[in-house]
PDB file of C-alpha atoms in Angstrom:
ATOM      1  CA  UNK A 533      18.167  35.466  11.935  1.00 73.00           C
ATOM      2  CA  UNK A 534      21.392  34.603  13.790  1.00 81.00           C
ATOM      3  CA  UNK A 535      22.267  32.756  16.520  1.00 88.00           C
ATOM      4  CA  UNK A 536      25.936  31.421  18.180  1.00 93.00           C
ATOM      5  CA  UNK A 537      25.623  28.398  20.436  1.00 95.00           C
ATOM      6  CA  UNK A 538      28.742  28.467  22.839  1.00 96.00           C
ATOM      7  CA  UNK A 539      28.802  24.326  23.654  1.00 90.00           C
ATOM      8  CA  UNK A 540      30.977  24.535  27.277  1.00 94.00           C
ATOM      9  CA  UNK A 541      29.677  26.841  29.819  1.00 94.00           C
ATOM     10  CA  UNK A 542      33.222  26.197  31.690  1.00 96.00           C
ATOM     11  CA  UNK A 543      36.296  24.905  30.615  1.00 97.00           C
ATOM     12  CA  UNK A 544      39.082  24.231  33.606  1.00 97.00           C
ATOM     13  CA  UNK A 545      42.349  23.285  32.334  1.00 98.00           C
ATOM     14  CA  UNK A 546      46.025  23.496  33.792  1.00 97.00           C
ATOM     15  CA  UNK A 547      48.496  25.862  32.964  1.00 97.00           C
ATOM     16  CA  UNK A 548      50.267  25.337  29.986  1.00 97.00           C
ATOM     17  CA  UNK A 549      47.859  23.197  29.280  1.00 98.00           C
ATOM     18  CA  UNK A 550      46.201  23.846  25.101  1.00 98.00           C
ATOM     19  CA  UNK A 551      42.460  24.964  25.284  1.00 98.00           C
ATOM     20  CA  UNK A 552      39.926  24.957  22.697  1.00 98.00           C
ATOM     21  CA  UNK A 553      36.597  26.810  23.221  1.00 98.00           C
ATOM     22  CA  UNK A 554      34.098  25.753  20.683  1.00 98.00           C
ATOM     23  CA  UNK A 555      31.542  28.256  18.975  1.00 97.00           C
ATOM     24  CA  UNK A 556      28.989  26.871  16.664  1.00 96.00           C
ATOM     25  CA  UNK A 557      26.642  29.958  14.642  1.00 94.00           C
ATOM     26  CA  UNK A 558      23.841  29.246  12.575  1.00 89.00           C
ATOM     27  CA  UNK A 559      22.669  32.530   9.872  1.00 78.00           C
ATOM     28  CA  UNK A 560      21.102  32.950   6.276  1.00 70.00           C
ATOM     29  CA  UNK A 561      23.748  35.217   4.733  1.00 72.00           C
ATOM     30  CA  UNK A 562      27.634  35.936   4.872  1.00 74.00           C
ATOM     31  CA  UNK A 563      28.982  36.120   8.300  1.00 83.00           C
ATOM     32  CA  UNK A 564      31.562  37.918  10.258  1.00 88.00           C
ATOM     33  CA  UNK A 565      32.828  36.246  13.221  1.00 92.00           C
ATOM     34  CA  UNK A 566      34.456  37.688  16.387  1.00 93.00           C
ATOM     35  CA  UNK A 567      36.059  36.195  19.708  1.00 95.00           C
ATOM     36  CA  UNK A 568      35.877  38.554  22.493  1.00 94.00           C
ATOM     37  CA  UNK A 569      37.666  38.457  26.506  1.00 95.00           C
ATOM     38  CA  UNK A 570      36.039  39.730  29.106  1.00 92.00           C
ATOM     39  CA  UNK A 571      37.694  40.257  32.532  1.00 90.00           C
ATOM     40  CA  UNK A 572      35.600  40.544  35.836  1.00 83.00           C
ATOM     41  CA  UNK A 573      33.788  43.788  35.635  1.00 78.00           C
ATOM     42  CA  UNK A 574      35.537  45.049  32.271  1.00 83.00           C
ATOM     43  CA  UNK A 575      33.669  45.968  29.097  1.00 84.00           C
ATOM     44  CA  UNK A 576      34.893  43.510  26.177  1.00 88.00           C
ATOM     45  CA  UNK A 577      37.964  43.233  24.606  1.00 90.00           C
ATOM     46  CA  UNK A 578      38.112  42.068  20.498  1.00 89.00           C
ATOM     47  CA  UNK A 579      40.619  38.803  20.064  1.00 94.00           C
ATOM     48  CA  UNK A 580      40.138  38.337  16.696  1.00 93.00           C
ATOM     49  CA  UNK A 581      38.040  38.012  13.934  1.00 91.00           C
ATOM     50  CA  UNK A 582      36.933  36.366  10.622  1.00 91.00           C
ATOM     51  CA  UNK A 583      35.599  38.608   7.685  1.00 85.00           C
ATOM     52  CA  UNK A 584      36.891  36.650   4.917  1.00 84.00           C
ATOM     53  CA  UNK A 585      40.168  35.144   2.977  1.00 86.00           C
ATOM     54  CA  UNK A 586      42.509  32.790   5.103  1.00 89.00           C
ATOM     55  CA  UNK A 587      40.150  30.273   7.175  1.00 91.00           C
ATOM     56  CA  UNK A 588      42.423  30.352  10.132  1.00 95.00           C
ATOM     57  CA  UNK A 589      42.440  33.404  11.970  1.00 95.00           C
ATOM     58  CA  UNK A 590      45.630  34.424  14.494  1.00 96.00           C
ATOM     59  CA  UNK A 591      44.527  36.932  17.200  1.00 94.00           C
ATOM     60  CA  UNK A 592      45.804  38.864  20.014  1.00 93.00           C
ATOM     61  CA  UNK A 593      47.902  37.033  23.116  1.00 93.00           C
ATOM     62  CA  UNK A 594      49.018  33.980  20.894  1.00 96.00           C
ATOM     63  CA  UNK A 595      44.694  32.654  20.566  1.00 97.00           C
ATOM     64  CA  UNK A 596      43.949  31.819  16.897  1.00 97.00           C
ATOM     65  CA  UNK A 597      40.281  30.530  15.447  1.00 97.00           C
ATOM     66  CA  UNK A 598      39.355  28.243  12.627  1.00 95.00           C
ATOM     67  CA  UNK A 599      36.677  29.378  10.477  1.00 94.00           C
ATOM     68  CA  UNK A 600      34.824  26.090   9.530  1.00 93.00           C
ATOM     69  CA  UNK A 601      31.647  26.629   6.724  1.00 90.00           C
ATOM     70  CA  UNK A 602      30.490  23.532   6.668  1.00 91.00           C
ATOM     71  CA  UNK A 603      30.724  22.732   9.937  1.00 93.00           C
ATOM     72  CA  UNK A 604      29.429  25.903  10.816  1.00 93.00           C
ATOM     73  CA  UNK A 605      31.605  26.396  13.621  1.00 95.00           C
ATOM     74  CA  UNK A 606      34.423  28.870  14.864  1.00 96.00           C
ATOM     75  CA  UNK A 607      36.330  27.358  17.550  1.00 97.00           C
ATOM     76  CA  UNK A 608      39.073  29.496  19.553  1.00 98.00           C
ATOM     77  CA  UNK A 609      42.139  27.644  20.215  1.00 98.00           C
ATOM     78  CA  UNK A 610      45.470  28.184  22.608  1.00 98.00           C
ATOM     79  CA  UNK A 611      48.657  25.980  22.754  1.00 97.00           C
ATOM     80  CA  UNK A 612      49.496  26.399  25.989  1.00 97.00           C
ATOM     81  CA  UNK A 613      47.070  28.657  28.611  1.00 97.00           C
ATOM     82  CA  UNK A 614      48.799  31.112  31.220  1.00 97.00           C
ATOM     83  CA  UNK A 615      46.565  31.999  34.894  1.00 96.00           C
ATOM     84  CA  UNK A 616      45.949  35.021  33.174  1.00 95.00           C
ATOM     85  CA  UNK A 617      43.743  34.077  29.947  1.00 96.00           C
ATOM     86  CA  UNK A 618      41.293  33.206  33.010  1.00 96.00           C
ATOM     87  CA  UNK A 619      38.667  35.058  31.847  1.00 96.00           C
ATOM     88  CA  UNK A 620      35.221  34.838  29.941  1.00 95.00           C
ATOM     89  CA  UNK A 621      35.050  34.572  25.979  1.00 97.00           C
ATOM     90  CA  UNK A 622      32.108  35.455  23.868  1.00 95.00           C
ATOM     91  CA  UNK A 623      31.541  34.097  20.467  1.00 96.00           C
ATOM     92  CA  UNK A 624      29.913  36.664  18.057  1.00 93.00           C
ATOM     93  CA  UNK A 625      28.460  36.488  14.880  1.00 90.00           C
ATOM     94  CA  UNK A 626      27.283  39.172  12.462  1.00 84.00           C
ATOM     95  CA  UNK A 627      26.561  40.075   8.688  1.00 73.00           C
ATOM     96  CA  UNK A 628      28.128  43.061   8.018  1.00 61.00           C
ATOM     97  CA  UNK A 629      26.337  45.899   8.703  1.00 59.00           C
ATOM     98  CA  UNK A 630      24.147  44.342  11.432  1.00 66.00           C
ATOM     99  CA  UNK A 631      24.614  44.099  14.974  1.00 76.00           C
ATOM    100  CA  UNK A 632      26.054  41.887  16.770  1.00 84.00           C
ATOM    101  CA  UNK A 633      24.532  39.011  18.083  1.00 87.00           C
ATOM    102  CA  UNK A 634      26.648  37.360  21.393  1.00 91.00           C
ATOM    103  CA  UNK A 635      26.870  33.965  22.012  1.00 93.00           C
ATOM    104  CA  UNK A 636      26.372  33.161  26.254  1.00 92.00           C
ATOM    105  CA  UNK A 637      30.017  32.953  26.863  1.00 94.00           C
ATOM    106  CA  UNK A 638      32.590  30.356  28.157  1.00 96.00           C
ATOM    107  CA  UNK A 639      34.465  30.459  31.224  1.00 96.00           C
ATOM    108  CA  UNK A 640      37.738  29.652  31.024  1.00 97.00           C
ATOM    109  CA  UNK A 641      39.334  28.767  34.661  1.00 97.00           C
ATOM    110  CA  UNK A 642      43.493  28.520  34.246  1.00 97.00           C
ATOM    111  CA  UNK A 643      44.585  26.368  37.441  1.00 97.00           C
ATOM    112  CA  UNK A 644      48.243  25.920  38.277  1.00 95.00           C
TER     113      UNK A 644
ATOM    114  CA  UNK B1210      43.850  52.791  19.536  1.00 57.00           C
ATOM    115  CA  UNK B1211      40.626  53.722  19.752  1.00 62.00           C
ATOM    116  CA  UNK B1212      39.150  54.319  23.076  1.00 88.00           C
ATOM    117  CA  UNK B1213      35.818  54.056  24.684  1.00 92.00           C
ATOM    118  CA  UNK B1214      34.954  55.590  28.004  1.00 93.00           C
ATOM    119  CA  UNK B1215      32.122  54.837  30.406  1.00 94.00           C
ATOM    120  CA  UNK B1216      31.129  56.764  33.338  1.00 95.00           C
ATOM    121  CA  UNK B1217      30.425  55.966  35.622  1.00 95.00           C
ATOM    122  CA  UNK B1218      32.000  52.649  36.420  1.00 93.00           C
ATOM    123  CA  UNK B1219      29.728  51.765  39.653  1.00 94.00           C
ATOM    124  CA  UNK B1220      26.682  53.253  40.836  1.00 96.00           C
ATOM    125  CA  UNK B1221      24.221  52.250  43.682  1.00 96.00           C
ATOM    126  CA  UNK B1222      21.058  53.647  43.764  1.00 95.00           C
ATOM    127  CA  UNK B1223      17.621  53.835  45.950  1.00 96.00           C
ATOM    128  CA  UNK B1224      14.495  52.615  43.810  1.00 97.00           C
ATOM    129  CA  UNK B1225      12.489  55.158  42.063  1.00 96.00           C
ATOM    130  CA  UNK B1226      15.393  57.449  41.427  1.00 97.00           C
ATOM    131  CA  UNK B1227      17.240  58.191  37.330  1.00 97.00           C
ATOM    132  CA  UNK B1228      20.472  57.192  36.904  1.00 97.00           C
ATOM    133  CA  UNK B1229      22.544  58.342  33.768  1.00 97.00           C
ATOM    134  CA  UNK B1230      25.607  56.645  32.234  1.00 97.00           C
ATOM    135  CA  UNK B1231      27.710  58.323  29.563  1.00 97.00           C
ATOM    136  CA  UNK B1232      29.655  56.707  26.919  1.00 96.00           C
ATOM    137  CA  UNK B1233      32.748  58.520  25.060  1.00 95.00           C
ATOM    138  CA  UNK B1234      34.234  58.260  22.568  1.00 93.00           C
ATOM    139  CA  UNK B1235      37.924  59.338  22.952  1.00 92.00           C
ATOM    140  CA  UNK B1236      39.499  59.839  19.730  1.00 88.00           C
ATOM    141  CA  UNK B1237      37.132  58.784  16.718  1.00 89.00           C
ATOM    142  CA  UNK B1238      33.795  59.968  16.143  1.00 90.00           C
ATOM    143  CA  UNK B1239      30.834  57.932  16.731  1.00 88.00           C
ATOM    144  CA  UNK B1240      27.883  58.348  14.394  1.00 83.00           C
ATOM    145  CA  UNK B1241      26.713  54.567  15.399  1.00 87.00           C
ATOM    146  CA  UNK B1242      26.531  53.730  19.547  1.00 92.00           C
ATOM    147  CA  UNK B1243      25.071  50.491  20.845  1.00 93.00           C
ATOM    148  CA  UNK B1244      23.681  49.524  24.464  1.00 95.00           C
ATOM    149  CA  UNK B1245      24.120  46.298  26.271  1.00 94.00           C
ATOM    150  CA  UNK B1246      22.791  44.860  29.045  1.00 95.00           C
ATOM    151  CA  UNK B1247      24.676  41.711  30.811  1.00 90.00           C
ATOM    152  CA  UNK B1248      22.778  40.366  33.462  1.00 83.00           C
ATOM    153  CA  UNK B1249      25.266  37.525  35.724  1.00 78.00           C
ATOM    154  CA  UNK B1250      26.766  34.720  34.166  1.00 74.00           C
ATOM    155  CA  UNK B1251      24.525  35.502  30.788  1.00 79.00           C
ATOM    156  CA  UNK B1252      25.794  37.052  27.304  1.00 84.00           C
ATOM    157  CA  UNK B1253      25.283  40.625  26.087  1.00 88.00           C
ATOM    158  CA  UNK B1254      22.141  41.350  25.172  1.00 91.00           C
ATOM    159  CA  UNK B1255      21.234  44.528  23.001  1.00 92.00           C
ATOM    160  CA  UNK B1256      19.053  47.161  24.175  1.00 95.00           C
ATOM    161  CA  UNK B1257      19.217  50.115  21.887  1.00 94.00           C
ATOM    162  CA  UNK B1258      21.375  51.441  19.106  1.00 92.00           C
ATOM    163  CA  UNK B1259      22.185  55.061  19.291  1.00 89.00           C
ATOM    164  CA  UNK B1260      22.032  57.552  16.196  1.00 85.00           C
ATOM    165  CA  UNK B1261      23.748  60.998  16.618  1.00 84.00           C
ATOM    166  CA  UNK B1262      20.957  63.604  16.091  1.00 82.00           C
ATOM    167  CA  UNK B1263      18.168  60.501  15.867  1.00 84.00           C
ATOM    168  CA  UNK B1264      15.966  58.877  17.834  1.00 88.00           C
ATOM    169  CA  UNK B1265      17.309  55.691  19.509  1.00 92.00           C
ATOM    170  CA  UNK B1266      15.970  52.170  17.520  1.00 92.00           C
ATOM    171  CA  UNK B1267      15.391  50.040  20.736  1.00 95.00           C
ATOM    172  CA  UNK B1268      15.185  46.003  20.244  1.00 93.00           C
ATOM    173  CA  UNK B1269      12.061  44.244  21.049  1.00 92.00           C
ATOM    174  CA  UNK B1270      11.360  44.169  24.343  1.00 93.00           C
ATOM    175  CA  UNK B1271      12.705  47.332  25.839  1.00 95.00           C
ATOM    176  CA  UNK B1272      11.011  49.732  27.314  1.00 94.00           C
ATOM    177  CA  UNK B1273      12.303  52.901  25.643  1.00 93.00           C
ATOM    178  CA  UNK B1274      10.514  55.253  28.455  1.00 94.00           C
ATOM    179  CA  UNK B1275      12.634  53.647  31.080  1.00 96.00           C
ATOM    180  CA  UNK B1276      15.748  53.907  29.462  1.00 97.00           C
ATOM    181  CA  UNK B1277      15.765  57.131  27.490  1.00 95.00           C
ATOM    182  CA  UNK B1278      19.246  57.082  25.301  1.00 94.00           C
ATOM    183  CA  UNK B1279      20.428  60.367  23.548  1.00 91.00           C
ATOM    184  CA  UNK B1280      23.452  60.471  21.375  1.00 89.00           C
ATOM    185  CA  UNK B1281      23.473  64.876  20.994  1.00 82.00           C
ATOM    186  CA  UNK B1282      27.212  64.652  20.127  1.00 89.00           C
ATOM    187  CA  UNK B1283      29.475  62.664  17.581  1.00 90.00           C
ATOM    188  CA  UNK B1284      31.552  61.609  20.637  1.00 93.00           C
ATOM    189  CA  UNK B1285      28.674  61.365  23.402  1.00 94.00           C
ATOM    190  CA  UNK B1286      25.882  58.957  24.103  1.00 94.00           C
ATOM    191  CA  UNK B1287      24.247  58.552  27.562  1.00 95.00           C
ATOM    192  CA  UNK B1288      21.771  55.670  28.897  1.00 97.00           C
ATOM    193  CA  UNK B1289      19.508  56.945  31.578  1.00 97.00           C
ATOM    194  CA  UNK B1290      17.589  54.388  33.872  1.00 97.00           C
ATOM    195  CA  UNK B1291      14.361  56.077  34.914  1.00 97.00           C
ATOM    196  CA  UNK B1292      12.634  55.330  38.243  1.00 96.00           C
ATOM    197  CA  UNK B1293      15.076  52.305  38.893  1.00 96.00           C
ATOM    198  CA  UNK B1294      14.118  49.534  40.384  1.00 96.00           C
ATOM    199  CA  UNK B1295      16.174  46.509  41.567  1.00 95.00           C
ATOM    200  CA  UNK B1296      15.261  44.014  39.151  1.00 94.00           C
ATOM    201  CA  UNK B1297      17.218  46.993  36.616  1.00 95.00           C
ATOM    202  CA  UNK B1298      20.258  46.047  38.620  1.00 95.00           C
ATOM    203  CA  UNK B1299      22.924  44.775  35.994  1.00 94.00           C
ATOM    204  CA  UNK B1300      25.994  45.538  33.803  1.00 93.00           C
ATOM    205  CA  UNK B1301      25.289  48.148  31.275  1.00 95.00           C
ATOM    206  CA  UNK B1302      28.027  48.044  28.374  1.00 94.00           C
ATOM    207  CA  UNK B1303      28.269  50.872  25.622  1.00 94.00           C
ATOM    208  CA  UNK B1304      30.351  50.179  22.206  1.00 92.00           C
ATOM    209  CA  UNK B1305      30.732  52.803  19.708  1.00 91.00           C
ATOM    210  CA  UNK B1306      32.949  52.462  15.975  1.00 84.00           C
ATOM    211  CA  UNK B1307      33.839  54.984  13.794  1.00 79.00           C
ATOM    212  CA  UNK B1308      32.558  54.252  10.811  1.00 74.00           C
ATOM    213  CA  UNK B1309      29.659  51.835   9.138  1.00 70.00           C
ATOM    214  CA  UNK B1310      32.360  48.736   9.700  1.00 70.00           C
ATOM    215  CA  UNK B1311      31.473  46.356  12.360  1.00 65.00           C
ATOM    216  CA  UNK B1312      34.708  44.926  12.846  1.00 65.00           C
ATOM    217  CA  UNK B1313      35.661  48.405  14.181  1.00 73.00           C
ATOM    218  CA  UNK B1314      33.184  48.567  17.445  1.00 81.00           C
ATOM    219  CA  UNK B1315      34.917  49.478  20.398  1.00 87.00           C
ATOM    220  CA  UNK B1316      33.674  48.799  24.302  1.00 90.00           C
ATOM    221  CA  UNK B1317      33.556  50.854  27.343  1.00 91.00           C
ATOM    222  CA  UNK B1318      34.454  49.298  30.586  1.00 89.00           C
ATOM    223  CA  UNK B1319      31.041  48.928  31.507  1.00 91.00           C
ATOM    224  CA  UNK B1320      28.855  50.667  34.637  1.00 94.00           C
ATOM    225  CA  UNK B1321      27.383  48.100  37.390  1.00 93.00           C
ATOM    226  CA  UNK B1322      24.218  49.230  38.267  1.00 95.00           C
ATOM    227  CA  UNK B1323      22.595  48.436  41.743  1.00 95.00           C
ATOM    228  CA  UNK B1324      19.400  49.659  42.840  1.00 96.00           C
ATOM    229  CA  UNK B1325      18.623  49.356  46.580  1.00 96.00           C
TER     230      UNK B1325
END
């Protein structure tokens, strides 16, 4: 079975501000691991994702992840936030031809 | 890029009528189509998985009678809520890929569903 435990229910920073959302996943077998956005009311929208090779994953509007084994944890990471990454992000881990299974999301509030 | 499309995008309802939400896929075919549910605040949580010319595999815990999912077309699922009632109010999310590979599953926009 797996499960992603999403640590921070909210994270407020400031603009310009670097962000790091933390994902932590727990499964028996290989695992493929995803960062999705979601904007009020909007299906999901894929960031980026780990299937294997390079640990350190570079996604889409300058967010990047660090695939961690042994610390079983995929953490999503900005240097500097604009107002309009507000959003929510899902951690998501799957083997790969499974489903995937969602962590509960973190809210990320960009203040000026 | 690929493109999934959900119809529709809002819907209110009275309780104890259907409701039925189609999900498209725009330019790939979709042998594979998932269901999610995303009640406020909380994750996705999967309902069903769709099979073109199959019966649906529903996760444990949903009532397939009350929503009946039929995929009849490579491009073309649809979710119907039967006899709504309010606590079936939520976000309904479709995703489809093109292929076997997961890393390839596209979202719709999503339908809010209210039931009055």
């Amino acid at each position: 079975a797996q499960s992603v435990t999403q640590l921070d229910s909210q994270v407020p920073v400031f603009e310009e501000a670097p962000v790091e959302l933390r994902c932590n996943y727990s499964s028996s077998v290989s695992v493929y691991l995803f960062w999705y956005v979601q904007y009020p009311n909007q299906g999901l929208q894929l960031l980026l994702k780990y299937l294997s090779g390079s640990t350190l994953v570079k996604g889409i509007n300058g967010f990047e992840a660090e695939f961690n084994k042994s610390q079983t944890s995929f953490h999503l990471r900005k240097p500097s936030v604009h107002i309009s990454d507000t959003a929510e992000y899902f951690c998501a881990v799957s083997d790969e031809y499974s489903t995937l299974t969602f962590g509960k999301g973190t809210m990320l509030l960009v203040s000026p | 890029g690929a493109v999934v499309s959900q119809h529709p995008s809002w819907v209110i309802c009275k309780s104890g009528t259907s409701v039925k939400i189609e999900c498209r896929s725009l330019d790939f075919q979709a042998t594979t189509m998932f269901w999610y549910r995303q009640f406020p605040k909380q994750s996705l949580m999967l309902m069903a998985t769709s099979n073109e010319g199959s019966k649906a595999t529903y996760e444990q815990g949903v009532e397939k009678d009350k929503f009946l999912i039929n995929h009849a077309s490579l491009t073309l699922s649809t979710l119907t809520v039967t006899s709504a009632h309010p606590e079936d109010s939520s976000f309904y999310i479709c995703s489809a890929r093109p292929g076997q590979e997961l890393s390839a599953l596209h979202f719709g926009n999503g339908t809010r569903l209210t039931v009055t």
